[in-house]
Tab-separated table of C-alpha atoms in Angstrom:
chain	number	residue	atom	x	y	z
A	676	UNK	CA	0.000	0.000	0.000
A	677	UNK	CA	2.508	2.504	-1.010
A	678	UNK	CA	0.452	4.128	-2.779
A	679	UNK	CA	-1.162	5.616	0.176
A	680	UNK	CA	-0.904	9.642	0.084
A	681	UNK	CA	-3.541	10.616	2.839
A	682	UNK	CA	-5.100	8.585	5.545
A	683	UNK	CA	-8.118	9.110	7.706
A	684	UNK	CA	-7.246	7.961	11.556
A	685	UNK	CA	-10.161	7.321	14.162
A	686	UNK	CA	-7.971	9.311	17.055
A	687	UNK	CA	-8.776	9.334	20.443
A	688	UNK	CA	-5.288	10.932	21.869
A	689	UNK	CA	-4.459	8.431	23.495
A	690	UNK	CA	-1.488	6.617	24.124
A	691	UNK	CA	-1.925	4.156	21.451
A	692	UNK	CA	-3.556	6.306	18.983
A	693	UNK	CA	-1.108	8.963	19.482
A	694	UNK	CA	1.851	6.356	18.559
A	695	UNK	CA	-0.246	4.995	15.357
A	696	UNK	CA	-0.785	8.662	14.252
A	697	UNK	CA	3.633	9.355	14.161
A	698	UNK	CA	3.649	5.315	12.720
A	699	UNK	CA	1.357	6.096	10.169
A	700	UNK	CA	3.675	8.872	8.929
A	701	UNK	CA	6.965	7.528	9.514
A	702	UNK	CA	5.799	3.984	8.098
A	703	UNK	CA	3.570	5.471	4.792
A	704	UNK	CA	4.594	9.068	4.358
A	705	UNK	CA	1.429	10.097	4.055
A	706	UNK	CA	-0.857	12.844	5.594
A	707	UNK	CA	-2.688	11.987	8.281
A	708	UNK	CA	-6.297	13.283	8.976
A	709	UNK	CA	-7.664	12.374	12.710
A	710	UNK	CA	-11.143	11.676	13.913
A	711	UNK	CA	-12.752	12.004	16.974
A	712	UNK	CA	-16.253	11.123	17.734
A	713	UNK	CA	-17.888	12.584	20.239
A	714	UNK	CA	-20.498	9.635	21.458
A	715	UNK	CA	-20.903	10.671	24.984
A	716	UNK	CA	-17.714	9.251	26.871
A	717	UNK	CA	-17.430	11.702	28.833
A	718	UNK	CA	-14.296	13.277	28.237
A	719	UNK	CA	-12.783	16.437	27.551
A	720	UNK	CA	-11.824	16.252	23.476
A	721	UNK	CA	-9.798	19.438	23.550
A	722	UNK	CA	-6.917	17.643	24.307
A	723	UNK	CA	-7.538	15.163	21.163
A	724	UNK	CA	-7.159	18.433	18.864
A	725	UNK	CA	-4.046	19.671	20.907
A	726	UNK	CA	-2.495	16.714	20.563
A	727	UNK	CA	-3.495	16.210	16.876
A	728	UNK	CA	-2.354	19.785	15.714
A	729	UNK	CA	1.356	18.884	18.381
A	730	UNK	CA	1.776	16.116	15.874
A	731	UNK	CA	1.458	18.036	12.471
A	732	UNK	CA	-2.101	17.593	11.672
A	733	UNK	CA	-3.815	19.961	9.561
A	734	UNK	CA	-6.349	22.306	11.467
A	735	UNK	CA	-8.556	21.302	8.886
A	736	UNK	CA	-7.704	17.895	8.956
A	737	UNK	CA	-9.131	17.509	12.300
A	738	UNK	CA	-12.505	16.111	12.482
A	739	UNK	CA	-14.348	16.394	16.457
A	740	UNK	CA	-17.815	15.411	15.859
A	741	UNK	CA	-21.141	15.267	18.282
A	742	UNK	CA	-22.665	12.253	17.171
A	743	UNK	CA	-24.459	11.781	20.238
A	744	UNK	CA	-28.199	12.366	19.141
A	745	UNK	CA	-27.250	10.078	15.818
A	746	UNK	CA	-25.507	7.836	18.082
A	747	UNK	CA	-28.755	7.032	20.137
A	748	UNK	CA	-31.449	7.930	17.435
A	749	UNK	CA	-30.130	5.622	14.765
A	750	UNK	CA	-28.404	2.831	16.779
A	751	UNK	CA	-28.890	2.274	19.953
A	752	UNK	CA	-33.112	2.943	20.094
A	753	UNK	CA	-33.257	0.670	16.475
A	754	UNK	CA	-31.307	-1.828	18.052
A	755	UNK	CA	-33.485	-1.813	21.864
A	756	UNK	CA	-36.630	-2.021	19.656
A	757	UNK	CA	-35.033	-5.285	19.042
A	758	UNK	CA	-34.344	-6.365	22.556
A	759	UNK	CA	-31.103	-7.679	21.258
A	760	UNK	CA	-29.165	-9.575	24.304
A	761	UNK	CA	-25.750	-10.937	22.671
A	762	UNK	CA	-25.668	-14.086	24.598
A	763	UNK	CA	-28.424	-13.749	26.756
A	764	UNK	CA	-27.358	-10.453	28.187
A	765	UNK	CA	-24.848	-8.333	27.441
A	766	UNK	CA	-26.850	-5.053	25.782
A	767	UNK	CA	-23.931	-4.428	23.365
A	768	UNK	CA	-22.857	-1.199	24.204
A	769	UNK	CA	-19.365	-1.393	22.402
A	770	UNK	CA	-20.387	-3.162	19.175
A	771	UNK	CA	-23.710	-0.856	18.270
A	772	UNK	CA	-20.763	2.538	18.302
A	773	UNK	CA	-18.265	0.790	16.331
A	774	UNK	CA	-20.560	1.140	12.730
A	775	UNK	CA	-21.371	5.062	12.980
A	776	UNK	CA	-17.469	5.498	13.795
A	777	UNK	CA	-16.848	3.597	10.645
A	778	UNK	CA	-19.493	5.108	8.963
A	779	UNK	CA	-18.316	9.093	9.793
A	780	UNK	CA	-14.450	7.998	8.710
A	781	UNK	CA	-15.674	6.805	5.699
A	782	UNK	CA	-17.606	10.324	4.676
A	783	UNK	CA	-14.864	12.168	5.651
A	784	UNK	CA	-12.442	9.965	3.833
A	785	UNK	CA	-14.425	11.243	0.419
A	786	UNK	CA	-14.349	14.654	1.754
A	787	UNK	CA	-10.537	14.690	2.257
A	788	UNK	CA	-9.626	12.360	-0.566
A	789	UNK	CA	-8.110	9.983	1.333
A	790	UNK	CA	-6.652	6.743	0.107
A	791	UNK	CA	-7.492	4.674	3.418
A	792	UNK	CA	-8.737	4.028	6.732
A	793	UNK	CA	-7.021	3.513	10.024
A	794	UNK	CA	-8.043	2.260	13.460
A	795	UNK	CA	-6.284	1.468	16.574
A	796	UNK	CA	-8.125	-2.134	17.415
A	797	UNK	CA	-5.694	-5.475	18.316
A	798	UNK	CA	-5.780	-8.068	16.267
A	799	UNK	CA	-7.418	-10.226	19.401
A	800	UNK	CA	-10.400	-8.675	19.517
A	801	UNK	CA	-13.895	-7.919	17.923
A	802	UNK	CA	-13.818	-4.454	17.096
A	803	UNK	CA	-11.104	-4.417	14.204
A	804	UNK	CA	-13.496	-7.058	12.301
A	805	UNK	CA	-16.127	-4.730	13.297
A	806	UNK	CA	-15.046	-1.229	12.034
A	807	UNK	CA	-13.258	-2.866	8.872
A	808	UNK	CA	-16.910	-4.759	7.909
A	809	UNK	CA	-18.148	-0.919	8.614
A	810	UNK	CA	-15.516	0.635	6.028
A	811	UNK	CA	-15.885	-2.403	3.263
A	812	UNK	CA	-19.567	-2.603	3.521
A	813	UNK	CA	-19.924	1.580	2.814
A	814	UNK	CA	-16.993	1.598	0.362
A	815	UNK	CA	-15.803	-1.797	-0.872
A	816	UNK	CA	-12.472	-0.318	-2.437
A	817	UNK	CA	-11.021	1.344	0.661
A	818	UNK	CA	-8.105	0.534	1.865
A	819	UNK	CA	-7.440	-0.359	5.531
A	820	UNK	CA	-4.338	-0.163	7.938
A	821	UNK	CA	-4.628	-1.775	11.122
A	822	UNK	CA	-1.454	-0.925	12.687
A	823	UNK	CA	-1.618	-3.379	15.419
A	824	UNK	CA	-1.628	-6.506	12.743
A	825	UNK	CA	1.634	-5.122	11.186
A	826	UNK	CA	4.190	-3.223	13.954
A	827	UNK	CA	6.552	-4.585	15.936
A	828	UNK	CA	5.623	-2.401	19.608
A	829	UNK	CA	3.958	-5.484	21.034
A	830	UNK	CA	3.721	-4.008	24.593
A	831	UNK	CA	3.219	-1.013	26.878
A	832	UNK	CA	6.610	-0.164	27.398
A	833	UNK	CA	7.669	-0.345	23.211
A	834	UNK	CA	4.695	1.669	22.894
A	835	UNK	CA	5.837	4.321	25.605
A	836	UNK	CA	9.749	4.274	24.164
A	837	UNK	CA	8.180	5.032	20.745
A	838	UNK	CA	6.458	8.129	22.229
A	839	UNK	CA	9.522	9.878	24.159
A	840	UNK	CA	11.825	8.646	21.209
A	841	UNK	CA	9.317	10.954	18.682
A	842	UNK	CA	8.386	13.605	21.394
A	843	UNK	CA	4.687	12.111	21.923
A	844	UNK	CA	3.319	13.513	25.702
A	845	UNK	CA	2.321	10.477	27.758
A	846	UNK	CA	0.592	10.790	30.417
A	847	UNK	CA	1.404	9.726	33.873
A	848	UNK	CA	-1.464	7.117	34.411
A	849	UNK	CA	0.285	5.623	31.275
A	850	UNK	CA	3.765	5.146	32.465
A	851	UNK	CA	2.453	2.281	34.897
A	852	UNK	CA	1.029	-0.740	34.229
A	853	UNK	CA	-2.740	-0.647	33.086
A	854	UNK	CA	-4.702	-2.340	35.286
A	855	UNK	CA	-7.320	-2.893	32.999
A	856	UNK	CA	-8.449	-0.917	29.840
A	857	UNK	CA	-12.276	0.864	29.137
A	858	UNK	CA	-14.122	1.897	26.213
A	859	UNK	CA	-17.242	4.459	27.354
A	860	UNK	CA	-20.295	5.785	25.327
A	861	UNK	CA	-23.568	6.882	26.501
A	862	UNK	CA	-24.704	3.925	26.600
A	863	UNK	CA	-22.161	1.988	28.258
A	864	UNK	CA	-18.856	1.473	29.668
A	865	UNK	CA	-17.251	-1.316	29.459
A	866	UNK	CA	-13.539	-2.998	31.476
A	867	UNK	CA	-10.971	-6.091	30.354
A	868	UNK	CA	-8.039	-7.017	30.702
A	869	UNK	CA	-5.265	-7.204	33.409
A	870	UNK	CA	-7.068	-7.062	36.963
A	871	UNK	CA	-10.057	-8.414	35.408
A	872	UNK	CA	-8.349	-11.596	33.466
A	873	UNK	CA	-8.874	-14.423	35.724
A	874	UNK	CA	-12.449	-14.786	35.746
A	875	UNK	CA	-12.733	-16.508	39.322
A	876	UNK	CA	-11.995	-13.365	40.971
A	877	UNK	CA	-14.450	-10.630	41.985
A	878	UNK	CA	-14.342	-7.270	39.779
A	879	UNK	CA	-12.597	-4.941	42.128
A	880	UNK	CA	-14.964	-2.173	42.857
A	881	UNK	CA	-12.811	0.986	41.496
A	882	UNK	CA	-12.949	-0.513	38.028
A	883	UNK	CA	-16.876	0.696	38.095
A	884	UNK	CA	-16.933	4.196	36.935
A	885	UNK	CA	-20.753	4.901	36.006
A	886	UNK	CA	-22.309	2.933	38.484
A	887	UNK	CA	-22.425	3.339	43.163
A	888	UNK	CA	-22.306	0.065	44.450
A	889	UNK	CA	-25.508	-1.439	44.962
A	890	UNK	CA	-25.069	-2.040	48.785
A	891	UNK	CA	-24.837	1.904	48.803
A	892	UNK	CA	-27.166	2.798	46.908
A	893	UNK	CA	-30.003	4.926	48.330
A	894	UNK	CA	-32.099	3.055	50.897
A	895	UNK	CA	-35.799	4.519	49.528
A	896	UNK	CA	-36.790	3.087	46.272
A	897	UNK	CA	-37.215	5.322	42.986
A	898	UNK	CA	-40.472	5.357	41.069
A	899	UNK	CA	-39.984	6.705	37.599
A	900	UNK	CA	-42.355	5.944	34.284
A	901	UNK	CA	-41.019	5.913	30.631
A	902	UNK	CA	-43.198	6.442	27.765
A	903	UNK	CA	-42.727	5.108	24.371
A	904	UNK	CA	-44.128	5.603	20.901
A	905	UNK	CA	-43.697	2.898	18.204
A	906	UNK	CA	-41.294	1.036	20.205
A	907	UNK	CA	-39.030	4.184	20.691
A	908	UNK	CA	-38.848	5.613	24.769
A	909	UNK	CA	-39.869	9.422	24.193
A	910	UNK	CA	-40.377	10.956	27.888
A	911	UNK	CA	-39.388	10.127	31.096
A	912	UNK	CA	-41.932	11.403	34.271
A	913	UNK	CA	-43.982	13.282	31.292
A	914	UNK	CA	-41.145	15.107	30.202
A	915	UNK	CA	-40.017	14.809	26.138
A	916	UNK	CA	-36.814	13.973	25.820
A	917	UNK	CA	-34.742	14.133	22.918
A	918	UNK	CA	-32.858	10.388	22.323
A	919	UNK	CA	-29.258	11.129	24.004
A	920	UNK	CA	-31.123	13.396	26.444
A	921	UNK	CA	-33.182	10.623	27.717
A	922	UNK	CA	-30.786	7.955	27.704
A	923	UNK	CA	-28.556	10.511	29.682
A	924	UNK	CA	-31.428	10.911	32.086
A	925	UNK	CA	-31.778	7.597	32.610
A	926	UNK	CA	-27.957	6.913	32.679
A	927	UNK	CA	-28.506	9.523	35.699
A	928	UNK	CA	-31.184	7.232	37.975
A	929	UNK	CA	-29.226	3.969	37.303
A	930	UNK	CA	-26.135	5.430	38.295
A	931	UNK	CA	-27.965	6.592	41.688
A	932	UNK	CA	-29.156	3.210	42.303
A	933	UNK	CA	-26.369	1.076	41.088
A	934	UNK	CA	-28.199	-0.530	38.093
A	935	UNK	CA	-26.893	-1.874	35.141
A	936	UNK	CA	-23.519	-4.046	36.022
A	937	UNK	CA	-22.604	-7.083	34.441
A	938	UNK	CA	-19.811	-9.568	34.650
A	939	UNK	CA	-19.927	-11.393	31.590
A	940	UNK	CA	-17.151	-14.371	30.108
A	941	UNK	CA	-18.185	-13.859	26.541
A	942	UNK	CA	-17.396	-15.394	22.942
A	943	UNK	CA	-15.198	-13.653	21.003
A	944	UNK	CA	-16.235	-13.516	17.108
A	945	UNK	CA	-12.017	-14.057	16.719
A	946	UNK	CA	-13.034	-17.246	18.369
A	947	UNK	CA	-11.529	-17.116	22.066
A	948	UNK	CA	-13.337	-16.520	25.351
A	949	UNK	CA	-12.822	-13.081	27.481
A	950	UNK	CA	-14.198	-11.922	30.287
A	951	UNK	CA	-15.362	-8.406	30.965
A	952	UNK	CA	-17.230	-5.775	33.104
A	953	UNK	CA	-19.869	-3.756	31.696
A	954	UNK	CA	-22.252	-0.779	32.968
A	955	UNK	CA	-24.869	0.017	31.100
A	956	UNK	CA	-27.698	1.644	33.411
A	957	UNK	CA	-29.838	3.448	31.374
A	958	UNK	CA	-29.680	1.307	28.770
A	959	UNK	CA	-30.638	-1.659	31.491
A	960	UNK	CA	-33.920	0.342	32.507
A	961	UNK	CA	-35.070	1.036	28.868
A	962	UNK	CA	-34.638	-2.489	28.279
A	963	UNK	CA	-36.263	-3.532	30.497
A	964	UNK	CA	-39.371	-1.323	29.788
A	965	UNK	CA	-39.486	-1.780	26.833
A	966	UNK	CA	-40.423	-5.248	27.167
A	967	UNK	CA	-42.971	-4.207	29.860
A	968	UNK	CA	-44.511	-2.484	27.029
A	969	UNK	CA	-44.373	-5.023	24.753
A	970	UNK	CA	-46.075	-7.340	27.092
A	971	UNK	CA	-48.860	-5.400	26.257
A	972	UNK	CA	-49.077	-4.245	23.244
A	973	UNK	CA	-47.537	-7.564	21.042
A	974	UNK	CA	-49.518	-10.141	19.679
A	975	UNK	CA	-48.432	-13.115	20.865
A	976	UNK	CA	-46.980	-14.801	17.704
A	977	UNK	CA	-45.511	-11.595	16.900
A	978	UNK	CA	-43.778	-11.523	20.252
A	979	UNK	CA	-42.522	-15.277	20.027
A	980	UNK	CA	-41.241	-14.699	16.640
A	981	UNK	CA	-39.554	-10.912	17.936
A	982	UNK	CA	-38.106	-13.026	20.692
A	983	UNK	CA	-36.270	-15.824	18.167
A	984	UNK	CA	-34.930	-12.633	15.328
A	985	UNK	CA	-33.479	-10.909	18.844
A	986	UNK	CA	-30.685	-12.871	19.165
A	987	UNK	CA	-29.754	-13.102	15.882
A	988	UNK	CA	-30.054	-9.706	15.608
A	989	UNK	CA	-27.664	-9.262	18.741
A	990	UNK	CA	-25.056	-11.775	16.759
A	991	UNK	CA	-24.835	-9.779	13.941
A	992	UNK	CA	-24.614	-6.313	15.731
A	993	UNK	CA	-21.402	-8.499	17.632
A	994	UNK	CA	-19.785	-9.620	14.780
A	995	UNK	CA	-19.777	-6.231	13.150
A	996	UNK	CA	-22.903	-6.813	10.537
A	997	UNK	CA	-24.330	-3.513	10.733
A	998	UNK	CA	-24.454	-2.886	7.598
A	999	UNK	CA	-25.094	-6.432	6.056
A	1000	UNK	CA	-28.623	-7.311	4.404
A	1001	UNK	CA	-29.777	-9.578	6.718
A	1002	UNK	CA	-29.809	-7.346	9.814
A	1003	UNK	CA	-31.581	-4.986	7.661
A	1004	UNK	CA	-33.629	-7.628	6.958
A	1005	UNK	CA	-34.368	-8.208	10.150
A	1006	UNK	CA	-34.696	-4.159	11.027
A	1007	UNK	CA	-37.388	-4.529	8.709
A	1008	UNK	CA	-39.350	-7.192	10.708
A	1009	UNK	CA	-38.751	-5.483	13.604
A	1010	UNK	CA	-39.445	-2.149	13.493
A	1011	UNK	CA	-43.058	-3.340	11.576
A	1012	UNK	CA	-43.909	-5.283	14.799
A	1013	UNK	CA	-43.446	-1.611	16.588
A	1014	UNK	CA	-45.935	0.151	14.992
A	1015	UNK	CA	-48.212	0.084	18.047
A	1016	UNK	CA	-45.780	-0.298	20.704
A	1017	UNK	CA	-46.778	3.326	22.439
A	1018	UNK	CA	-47.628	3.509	26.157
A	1019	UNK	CA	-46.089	4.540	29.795
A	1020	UNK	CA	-44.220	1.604	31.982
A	1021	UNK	CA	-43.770	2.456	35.663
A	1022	UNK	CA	-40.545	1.205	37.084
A	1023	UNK	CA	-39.621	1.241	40.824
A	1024	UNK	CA	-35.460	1.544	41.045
A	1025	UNK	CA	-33.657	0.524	44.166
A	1026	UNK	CA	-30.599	-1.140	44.842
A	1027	UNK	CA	-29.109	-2.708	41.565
A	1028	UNK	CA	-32.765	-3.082	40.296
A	1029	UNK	CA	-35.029	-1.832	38.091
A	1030	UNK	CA	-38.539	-3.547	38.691
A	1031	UNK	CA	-41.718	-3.172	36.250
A	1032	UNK	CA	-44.891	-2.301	38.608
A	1033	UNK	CA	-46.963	-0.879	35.900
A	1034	UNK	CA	-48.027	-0.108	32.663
A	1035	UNK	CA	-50.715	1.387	30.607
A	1036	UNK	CA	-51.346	1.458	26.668
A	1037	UNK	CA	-53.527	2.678	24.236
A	1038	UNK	CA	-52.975	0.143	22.196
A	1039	UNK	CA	-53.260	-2.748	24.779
A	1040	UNK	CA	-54.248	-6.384	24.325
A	1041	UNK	CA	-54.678	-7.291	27.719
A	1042	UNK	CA	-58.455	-7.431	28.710
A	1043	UNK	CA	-59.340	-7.541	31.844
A	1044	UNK	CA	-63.203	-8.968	30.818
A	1045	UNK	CA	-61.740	-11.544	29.331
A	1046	UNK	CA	-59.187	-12.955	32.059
A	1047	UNK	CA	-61.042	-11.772	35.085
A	1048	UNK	CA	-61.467	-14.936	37.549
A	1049	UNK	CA	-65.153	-13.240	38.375
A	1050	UNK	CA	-68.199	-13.467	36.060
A	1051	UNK	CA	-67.338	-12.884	32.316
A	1052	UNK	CA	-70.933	-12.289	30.877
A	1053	UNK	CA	-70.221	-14.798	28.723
A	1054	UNK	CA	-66.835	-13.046	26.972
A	1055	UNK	CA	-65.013	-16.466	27.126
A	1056	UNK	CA	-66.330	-19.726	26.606
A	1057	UNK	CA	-64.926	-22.167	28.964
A	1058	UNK	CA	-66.450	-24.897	27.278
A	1059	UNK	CA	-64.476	-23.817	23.810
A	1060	UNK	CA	-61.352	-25.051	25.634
A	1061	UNK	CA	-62.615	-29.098	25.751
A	1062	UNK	CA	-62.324	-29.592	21.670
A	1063	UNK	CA	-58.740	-26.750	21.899
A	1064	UNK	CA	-57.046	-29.434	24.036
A	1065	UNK	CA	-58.525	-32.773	22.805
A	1066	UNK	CA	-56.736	-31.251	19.073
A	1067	UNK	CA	-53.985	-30.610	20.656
A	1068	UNK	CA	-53.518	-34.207	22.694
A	1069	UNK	CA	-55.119	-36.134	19.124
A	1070	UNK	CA	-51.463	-36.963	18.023
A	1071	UNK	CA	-50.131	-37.524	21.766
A	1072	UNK	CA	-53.308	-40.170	22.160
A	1073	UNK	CA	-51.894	-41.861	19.286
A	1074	UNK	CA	-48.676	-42.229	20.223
A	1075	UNK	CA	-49.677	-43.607	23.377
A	1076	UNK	CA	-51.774	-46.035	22.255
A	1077	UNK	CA	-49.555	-47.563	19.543
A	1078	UNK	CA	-46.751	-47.517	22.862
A	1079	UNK	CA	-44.997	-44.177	21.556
């Protein structure tokens, strides 16, 4: 790939990014535009630009976006309408970022006439097939430099000698040993590595960040109610929201009450097992709601069938198929079985919970005539249920009398 003359870099200003952004010019002698998406981590990005422009960047060349309201609008609340569980329960918080990243380098690539793409993933984990299945699926002739699949600084300390030998600020906090490393959004953060490795030993508690500890949480429980229309959560106590507004607010009341931690020993798409810690607390309670909703408002089949797509759907968002066919496919599906999913779901927080203890819909299925233990007046027939069950057993009653 010699023929590289400008590259777009997903930049963070970090240690590791830093080092790729001086590799990338040293190894290619090319130009070097960075990237910086702003998805709600809660960091200052300043330093990301300083940093940049320090290592020769073109002002212009040096991309801080707010993708926060896209971030939540377009991917996270598409992908909850799915109730997508990778696993059983990890809410994805990691793999549903990694497309829009891709997805922003890749239109600013074309903007900047750049050549390729860069990221600063290892080749051990998931999210350098996820951002390159990004890049190739939006533009199928890009090319792609994955430093960490190529370069010879294989540890911390090559990585910090390659900083002070090219005048690259490191940080104190770096100079030591991580003990484990994070990647944050607004809807999650999530912890591996190092401290958290052996997966018979308890997560220390100063690796949480966006969570108290349960046992100190507040000691009076927390009623809130969220309302949704067509699957989507658009208020929280009666107040509209916008999409990263309301996750934020609800980020807010599960970090109060210590909701949304999970230690998880997960399958890698590369194929091995890891184990790590994630918080995701609002994205915990609108998950939960949203299924309290549901409960309502779905027709039974269509829930059954929503509830066998889900974690498919959560597979693909793993692996990095964001922008494949079938999840679109499946988006499809999905977001049909929505249509009426509109109503308010009262949730009572406390202590590392979030418990569903009401909800109300417009749209509802439940009826209260029809399942009431009292009289019906004749709404259901409980003598429609004798020829329902004798169908049902008419293939068992064969079986058994031929001696299965």
């Amino acid at each position: 790939m010699s023929d590289i003359k400008r590259v777009v870099l997903a930049f963070s200003g970090g240690l590791d990014t830093s080092v790729i952004l001086k590799w990338l010019q040293q190894t290619y002698a090319c130009e070097v535009v960075t990237f910086t998406a702003d998805l709600g981590q809660g960091e200052e990005l300043g330093p990301a630009r300083a940093k940049a422009e320090l290592m020769g960047v073109k002002p212009e060349h040096i991309f801080i976006d707010d993708l926060k309201e896209e971030f939540v609008k377009d991917y996270v609340f598409p992908m909850m309408r799915a109730n997508a569980l990778y696993e059983g329960l990890y809410l994805l918080g990691t793999s549903i970022a990694r497309p829009l990243i891709a997805k922003r380098q890749i239109e600013i690539a074309k903007m900047v006439g750049a050549d390729a793409v860069s990221h600063g993933a290892t080749g051990k984990g998931n999210d350098q097939v996820r951002f390159e299945l990004g890049y190739y699926g939006l533009n199928p002739d890009i090319k792609v430099i994955a430093p960490w699949r190529e370069w010879d600084l294989t540890s911390r300390t090559r990585l910090i000698e390659f900083a002070e030998a090219h005048q690259i600020p490191v940080s104190k906090d770096k100079r030591g040993e991580a003990p484990f490393s994070t990647d944050a959004n607004l809807l999650h953060t999530s912890s591996e590595g190092k401290v958290l490795e052996d997966p018979w030993e308890e997560v220390p508690d100063y690796v949480f960040s966006r969570t108290v500890n349960p046992e100190d949480a507040p000691d009076t429980p927390e009623y809130i109610t969220v309302e949704f229309d067509a699957g989507d959560a658009v208020a929280i106590n009666g107040e509209a929201l916008s999409p990263a507004n309301l996750l934020a607010k609800l980020n807010d009341y599960g970090r109060t009450h210590g909701i949304g931690r999970l230690d998880l020993v997960e399958n890698r798409f590369v194929g091995m097992k890891s184990r790590g810690m994630y918080e995701t607390p609002g994205g915990t309670i609108l998950h939960i709601a949203h299924r309290a909703i549901e409960q309502l408002t779905l027709d039974r089949g269509a829930a059954h069938l929503k509830d066998e797509l889900g974690p498919r759907y959560a597979e693909l968002v793993y692996n990095g198929f964001w922008f494949s066919p079938e999840r679109e496919m499946l988006q499809a599906a999905i977001d049909h079985s929505q249509q009426k999913v509109s109503g308010t779901v009262r949730l009572k927080l406390y202590k590392g919970s979030a418990w569903v203890v009401g909800r109300k819909s417009p749209n509802s299925l439940y009826s209260e005539k029809v399942v009431t233990f009292e009289d019906d007046a004749g709404a259901y027939d409980q003598r429609d249920a004798e020829g329902f069950i004798k169908l049902n057993a008419l293939r068992l009653r064969l079986l058994g009398r031929r001696g299965a």
